[in-house]
XYZ file of N, CA and C in Angstrom:
417
model
N -182.952 -192.872 14.801
C -182.221 -191.910 14.015
C -182.732 -191.937 12.601
N -182.938 -190.777 12.053
C -183.364 -190.645 10.659
C -182.351 -189.764 9.951
N -181.761 -190.299 8.889
C -180.795 -189.514 8.119
C -181.546 -188.548 7.262
N -181.157 -187.275 7.310
C -181.802 -186.259 6.524
C -181.430 -186.353 5.041
N -182.117 -185.558 4.236
C -181.794 -185.502 2.803
C -180.342 -185.040 2.622
N -179.914 -184.088 3.434
C -178.551 -183.618 3.329
C -177.564 -184.738 3.592
N -177.800 -185.580 4.591
C -176.938 -186.689 4.887
C -176.914 -187.714 3.748
N -178.065 -188.021 3.207
C -178.129 -188.961 2.091
C -177.403 -188.418 0.862
N -177.605 -187.155 0.579
C -176.944 -186.534 -0.599
C -175.441 -186.439 -0.370
N -175.008 -186.172 0.856
C -173.575 -186.133 1.134
C -172.947 -187.489 0.866
N -173.605 -188.547 1.276
C -173.106 -189.892 1.037
C -173.081 -190.185 -0.463
N -174.132 -189.837 -1.176
C -174.179 -190.022 -2.630
C -173.062 -189.219 -3.317
N -172.838 -187.991 -2.867
C -171.762 -187.162 -3.455
C -170.402 -187.819 -3.266
N -170.144 -188.253 -2.027
C -168.828 -188.875 -1.767
C -168.662 -190.175 -2.530
N -169.699 -190.990 -2.640
C -169.665 -192.188 -3.412
C -169.401 -191.903 -4.891
N -170.046 -190.865 -5.395
C -169.859 -190.472 -6.780
C -168.410 -190.065 -7.026
N -167.843 -189.278 -6.126
C -166.427 -188.865 -6.260
C -165.531 -190.075 -6.210
N -165.825 -191.069 -5.398
C -165.023 -192.272 -5.298
C -165.104 -193.111 -6.557
N -166.326 -193.331 -7.060
C -166.512 -194.207 -8.208
C -165.943 -193.549 -9.482
N -166.018 -192.251 -9.568
C -165.577 -191.539 -10.793
C -164.196 -190.948 -10.684
N -163.460 -191.346 -9.675
C -162.076 -190.810 -9.488
C -161.162 -191.327 -10.576
N -160.617 -190.391 -11.294
C -159.597 -190.711 -12.312
C -158.311 -189.895 -12.100
N -158.159 -189.375 -10.877
C -156.980 -188.607 -10.537
C -157.148 -187.112 -10.787
N -158.254 -186.687 -11.369
C -158.448 -185.253 -11.628
C -159.606 -184.790 -10.753
N -159.767 -183.468 -10.746
C -160.872 -182.863 -9.998
C -162.154 -182.984 -10.809
N -163.246 -183.289 -10.127
C -164.514 -183.517 -10.774
C -165.424 -182.296 -10.533
N -165.934 -181.694 -11.600
C -166.842 -180.545 -11.426
C -168.099 -180.974 -10.682
N -168.525 -180.091 -9.769
C -169.732 -180.402 -8.975
C -170.962 -180.542 -9.885
N -170.970 -179.801 -10.958
C -172.088 -179.862 -11.906
C -172.210 -181.281 -12.511
N -171.091 -181.966 -12.753
C -171.115 -183.332 -13.262
C -171.717 -184.288 -12.249
N -171.357 -184.102 -10.976
C -171.923 -184.929 -9.925
C -173.427 -184.662 -9.820
N -173.790 -183.398 -9.885
C -175.206 -183.052 -9.775
C -176.022 -183.698 -10.886
N -175.476 -183.709 -12.116
C -176.191 -184.328 -13.211
C -176.298 -185.849 -13.056
N -175.192 -186.472 -12.698
C -175.230 -187.944 -12.515
C -176.139 -188.394 -11.381
N -176.180 -187.591 -10.322
C -176.966 -187.960 -9.140
C -178.351 -187.364 -9.154
N -178.657 -186.502 -10.126
C -179.938 -185.825 -10.237
C -180.258 -185.085 -8.924
N -179.288 -184.273 -8.527
C -179.408 -183.439 -7.330
C -179.079 -182.023 -7.748
N -179.771 -181.040 -7.197
C -179.497 -179.643 -7.498
C -178.064 -179.295 -7.192
N -177.399 -178.633 -8.134
C -176.012 -178.254 -7.893
C -175.900 -177.197 -6.804
N -176.933 -176.407 -6.632
C -176.936 -175.400 -5.538
C -176.959 -176.109 -4.184
N -177.747 -177.174 -4.081
C -177.813 -177.931 -2.831
C -176.492 -178.617 -2.559
N -175.894 -179.188 -3.639
C -174.599 -179.842 -3.491
C -173.525 -178.862 -3.046
N -173.613 -177.620 -3.499
C -172.649 -176.596 -3.089
C -172.621 -176.427 -1.560
N -173.822 -176.420 -0.971
C -173.925 -176.312 0.484
C -173.285 -177.514 1.180
N -173.553 -178.684 0.636
C -173.054 -179.933 1.217
C -171.536 -180.045 1.050
N -171.034 -179.717 -0.172
C -169.588 -179.842 -0.415
C -168.817 -178.863 0.468
N -169.416 -177.733 0.770
C -168.769 -176.770 1.691
C -168.530 -177.428 3.045
N -169.531 -178.122 3.561
C -169.395 -178.768 4.876
C -168.375 -179.910 4.796
N -168.339 -180.660 3.689
C -167.391 -181.749 3.538
C -165.988 -181.212 3.409
N -165.853 -180.107 2.719
C -164.554 -179.474 2.552
C -164.047 -178.908 3.895
N -164.935 -178.313 4.640
C -164.593 -177.766 5.967
C -164.113 -178.872 6.906
N -164.667 -180.068 6.740
C -164.301 -181.242 7.559
C -163.081 -181.970 6.979
N -162.448 -181.376 5.936
C -161.260 -181.936 5.290
C -161.503 -183.315 4.651
N -162.726 -183.552 4.207
C -163.034 -184.821 3.550
C -162.832 -184.767 2.052
N -162.844 -183.562 1.491
C -162.626 -183.382 0.053
C -161.614 -182.268 -0.191
N -160.975 -182.376 -1.343
C -160.069 -181.310 -1.804
C -160.740 -180.551 -2.925
N -160.417 -179.297 -3.043
C -161.027 -178.487 -4.136
C -159.967 -177.757 -4.908
N -160.308 -177.474 -6.153
C -159.464 -176.667 -7.032
C -160.359 -175.742 -7.844
N -159.873 -174.518 -7.996
C -160.658 -173.543 -8.795
C -160.171 -173.517 -10.209
N -160.947 -172.910 -11.070
C -160.528 -172.717 -12.457
C -161.190 -173.688 -13.417
N -160.722 -173.594 -14.675
C -161.319 -174.397 -15.727
C -161.208 -175.905 -15.491
N -160.152 -176.325 -14.852
C -159.961 -177.755 -14.567
C -160.295 -178.065 -13.109
N -161.015 -177.149 -12.482
C -161.342 -177.277 -11.085
C -162.482 -178.218 -10.805
N -162.716 -178.372 -9.516
C -163.751 -179.258 -9.030
C -163.356 -179.828 -7.679
N -163.796 -181.058 -7.433
C -163.574 -181.671 -6.133
C -163.086 -183.117 -6.323
N -162.390 -183.585 -5.315
C -161.994 -184.977 -5.270
C -161.820 -185.370 -3.828
N -161.752 -186.669 -3.588
C -161.614 -187.163 -2.223
C -160.209 -186.807 -1.706
N -160.120 -186.491 -0.445
C -158.834 -186.160 0.154
C -158.047 -187.446 0.534
N -158.780 -188.568 0.631
C -158.163 -189.833 0.970
C -158.730 -190.932 0.072
N -158.246 -192.130 0.268
C -158.801 -193.257 -0.479
C -160.152 -193.656 0.071
N -161.009 -194.242 -0.778
C -162.365 -194.634 -0.312
C -162.397 -195.547 0.907
N -161.364 -196.376 1.047
C -161.342 -197.285 2.225
C -160.968 -196.569 3.530
N -160.637 -195.285 3.439
C -160.251 -194.494 4.604
C -161.403 -193.612 5.113
N -162.536 -193.668 4.467
C -163.709 -192.886 4.871
C -164.766 -193.822 5.427
N -165.227 -193.524 6.647
C -166.368 -194.293 7.147
C -167.634 -193.473 6.858
N -168.723 -194.184 6.792
C -170.021 -193.511 6.630
C -170.233 -192.572 7.808
N -169.782 -192.941 9.002
C -169.912 -192.098 10.156
C -169.205 -190.759 9.984
N -167.995 -190.775 9.411
C -167.243 -189.549 9.161
C -168.091 -188.595 8.294
N -168.660 -189.136 7.264
C -169.419 -188.315 6.301
C -170.697 -187.778 6.928
N -171.476 -188.679 7.516
C -172.741 -188.259 8.104
C -172.548 -187.253 9.239
N -171.546 -187.451 10.080
C -171.328 -186.519 11.175
C -170.876 -185.140 10.643
N -170.183 -185.114 9.511
C -169.732 -183.834 8.945
C -170.927 -182.956 8.543
N -172.001 -183.596 8.084
C -173.142 -182.805 7.641
C -174.350 -182.859 8.590
N -174.457 -183.932 9.337
C -175.619 -184.075 10.251
C -175.321 -183.651 11.696
N -174.062 -183.687 12.058
C -173.714 -183.480 13.463
C -173.870 -184.791 14.194
N -174.425 -184.765 15.346
C -174.601 -185.949 16.184
C -175.521 -186.968 15.506
N -175.229 -188.251 15.694
C -176.097 -189.297 15.186
C -176.858 -189.953 16.341
N -176.872 -189.308 17.461
C -177.534 -189.856 18.652
C -179.051 -189.959 18.366
N -179.653 -191.103 18.799
C -181.062 -191.284 18.557
C -181.961 -190.391 19.422
N -181.403 -189.895 20.537
C -182.131 -188.974 21.437
C -181.164 -187.892 21.922
N -181.701 -186.711 22.138
C -180.845 -185.573 22.497
C -180.083 -185.767 23.786
N -180.616 -186.579 24.706
C -179.951 -186.715 25.995
C -178.633 -187.487 25.894
N -178.342 -188.124 24.755
C -177.085 -188.818 24.593
C -175.992 -187.931 23.974
N -176.388 -186.734 23.545
C -175.375 -185.819 22.981
C -174.576 -185.243 24.082
N -173.280 -185.128 23.859
C -172.359 -184.638 24.899
C -172.704 -183.241 25.435
N -173.192 -182.401 24.555
C -173.479 -181.052 24.976
C -174.903 -180.844 25.510
N -175.622 -181.952 25.647
C -176.992 -181.857 26.117
C -177.329 -182.989 27.105
N -176.578 -183.073 28.205
C -176.862 -184.159 29.147
C -178.220 -183.990 29.827
N -178.856 -185.102 30.074
C -180.186 -185.077 30.655
C -180.049 -185.083 32.190
N -180.813 -184.246 32.813
C -180.786 -184.183 34.272
C -181.580 -185.322 34.931
N -182.239 -186.119 34.110
C -183.007 -187.260 34.642
C -182.321 -188.596 34.363
N -181.089 -188.568 33.933
C -180.384 -189.777 33.513
C -180.362 -190.834 34.627
N -180.201 -190.420 35.868
C -180.163 -191.382 36.981
C -181.509 -192.086 37.207
N -182.590 -191.477 36.723
C -183.942 -192.027 36.946
C -184.556 -192.584 35.665
N -183.815 -192.537 34.564
C -184.413 -192.867 33.244
C -184.342 -194.397 32.973
N -185.476 -195.019 32.902
C -185.570 -196.424 32.651
C -185.153 -196.746 31.198
N -185.422 -195.814 30.284
C -185.165 -196.022 28.884
C -183.730 -195.743 28.448
N -182.927 -195.142 29.304
C -181.579 -194.752 28.951
C -180.725 -195.932 28.413
N -180.860 -197.073 29.048
C -180.108 -198.239 28.601
C -180.442 -198.639 27.166
N -181.730 -198.585 26.809
C -182.143 -198.846 25.451
C -181.549 -197.837 24.488
N -181.623 -196.570 24.845
C -181.086 -195.513 23.987
C -179.566 -195.689 23.750
N -178.882 -196.118 24.754
C -177.420 -196.327 24.629
C -177.156 -197.526 23.717
N -177.948 -198.568 23.820
C -177.810 -199.720 22.932
C -178.076 -199.320 21.481
N -179.092 -198.486 21.289
C -179.386 -197.995 19.930
C -178.220 -197.196 19.390
N -177.641 -196.310 20.240
C -176.507 -195.516 19.808
C -175.300 -196.379 19.462
N -175.048 -197.377 20.278
C -173.935 -198.323 19.993
C -174.147 -199.082 18.686
N -175.365 -199.483 18.428
C -175.662 -200.205 17.147
C -175.452 -199.283 15.942
N -175.946 -198.068 16.053
C -175.774 -197.092 14.979
C -174.279 -196.826 14.720
N -173.551 -196.531 15.799
C -172.104 -196.259 15.695
C -171.375 -197.438 15.116
N -171.741 -198.649 15.532
C -171.073 -199.864 15.028
C -171.221 -199.953 13.510
N -172.379 -199.701 13.019
C -172.619 -199.804 11.566
C -171.897 -198.706 10.795
N -172.146 -197.434 11.181
C -171.609 -196.324 10.414
C -170.096 -196.160 10.560
N -169.551 -196.578 11.693
C -168.122 -196.418 11.926
C -167.314 -197.612 11.416
N -167.965 -198.662 10.989
C -167.275 -199.824 10.459
C -167.652 -200.128 9.017
N -168.250 -199.156 8.350
C -168.584 -199.264 6.914
C -167.890 -198.141 6.208
N -167.069 -198.479 5.205
C -166.349 -197.481 4.450
C -167.020 -197.246 3.092
N -166.596 -196.209 2.399
C -167.073 -195.970 1.044
C -166.688 -197.211 0.186
N -165.459 -197.695 0.388
C -164.994 -198.841 -0.418
C -165.906 -200.062 -0.172
N -166.305 -200.284 1.094
C -167.206 -201.383 1.415
C -168.510 -201.253 0.644
N -169.064 -200.062 0.651
C -170.349 -199.835 -0.052
C -170.244 -200.078 -1.544
N -169.139 -199.586 -2.121
C -168.913 -199.760 -3.572
C -168.734 -201.242 -3.883
N -167.939 -201.943 -3.097
C -167.712 -203.366 -3.333
C -169.005 -204.182 -3.194
N -169.803 -203.833 -2.183
C -171.053 -204.558 -1.994
C -171.987 -204.331 -3.196
N -172.041 -203.104 -3.683
C -172.855 -202.794 -4.830
C -172.387 -203.554 -6.053
N -171.079 -203.519 -6.299
C -170.498 -204.187 -7.453
C -170.710 -205.690 -7.414
N -170.659 -206.284 -6.199
C -170.885 -207.722 -6.067
C -172.345 -208.079 -6.408
N -173.262 -207.180 -6.138
C -174.655 -207.438 -6.462
C -174.863 -207.442 -7.976
N -174.027 -206.612 -8.642
C -174.187 -206.521 -10.141
C -173.548 -207.723 -10.847
N -172.597 -208.336 -10.158
C -171.842 -209.436 -10.806
C -172.649 -210.712 -10.904
C-alpha cells in the first residue's frame, strides 16, 4: 500500500487542526500556510473530510474548519479511508472487487496478512497518539 499525496496531506491537515485547536474555526488558508500546501488542494481534501463528518465548517469572517471530535477519537484509518478509499494492498481484497481466482491463489494468504497488518496500525493509531509521540521526541 502506498499512501497518496492526498492521503498524506489529509493527515497533515487533520493534525494541524488538532494541534492548533483553540475552540474557534481555523481558516483553511492558515493551515495551507503552516503546512506549505496549496489552499486549492486543501479545499478538495477538506471537502472529502467534511463529507465524511470528520470536520465541522463555518462560513463568514470568523469561518473556517475544526475537528468534529477530540483528537483521540480519530484513527488514522478513518482519515485515510475518507480520502483514499480502500487501503487494501491488492484489488482482490476490496469488497466490491472479489477475485474469481481466490480459491486457487497461493498469494492470497500473504495479501490478507498484509491487509491485517495495515489495518492494525492505522485503526489503532489516533491523532492524539501521533501528537503525543511527536511531543515526546521533542522533550
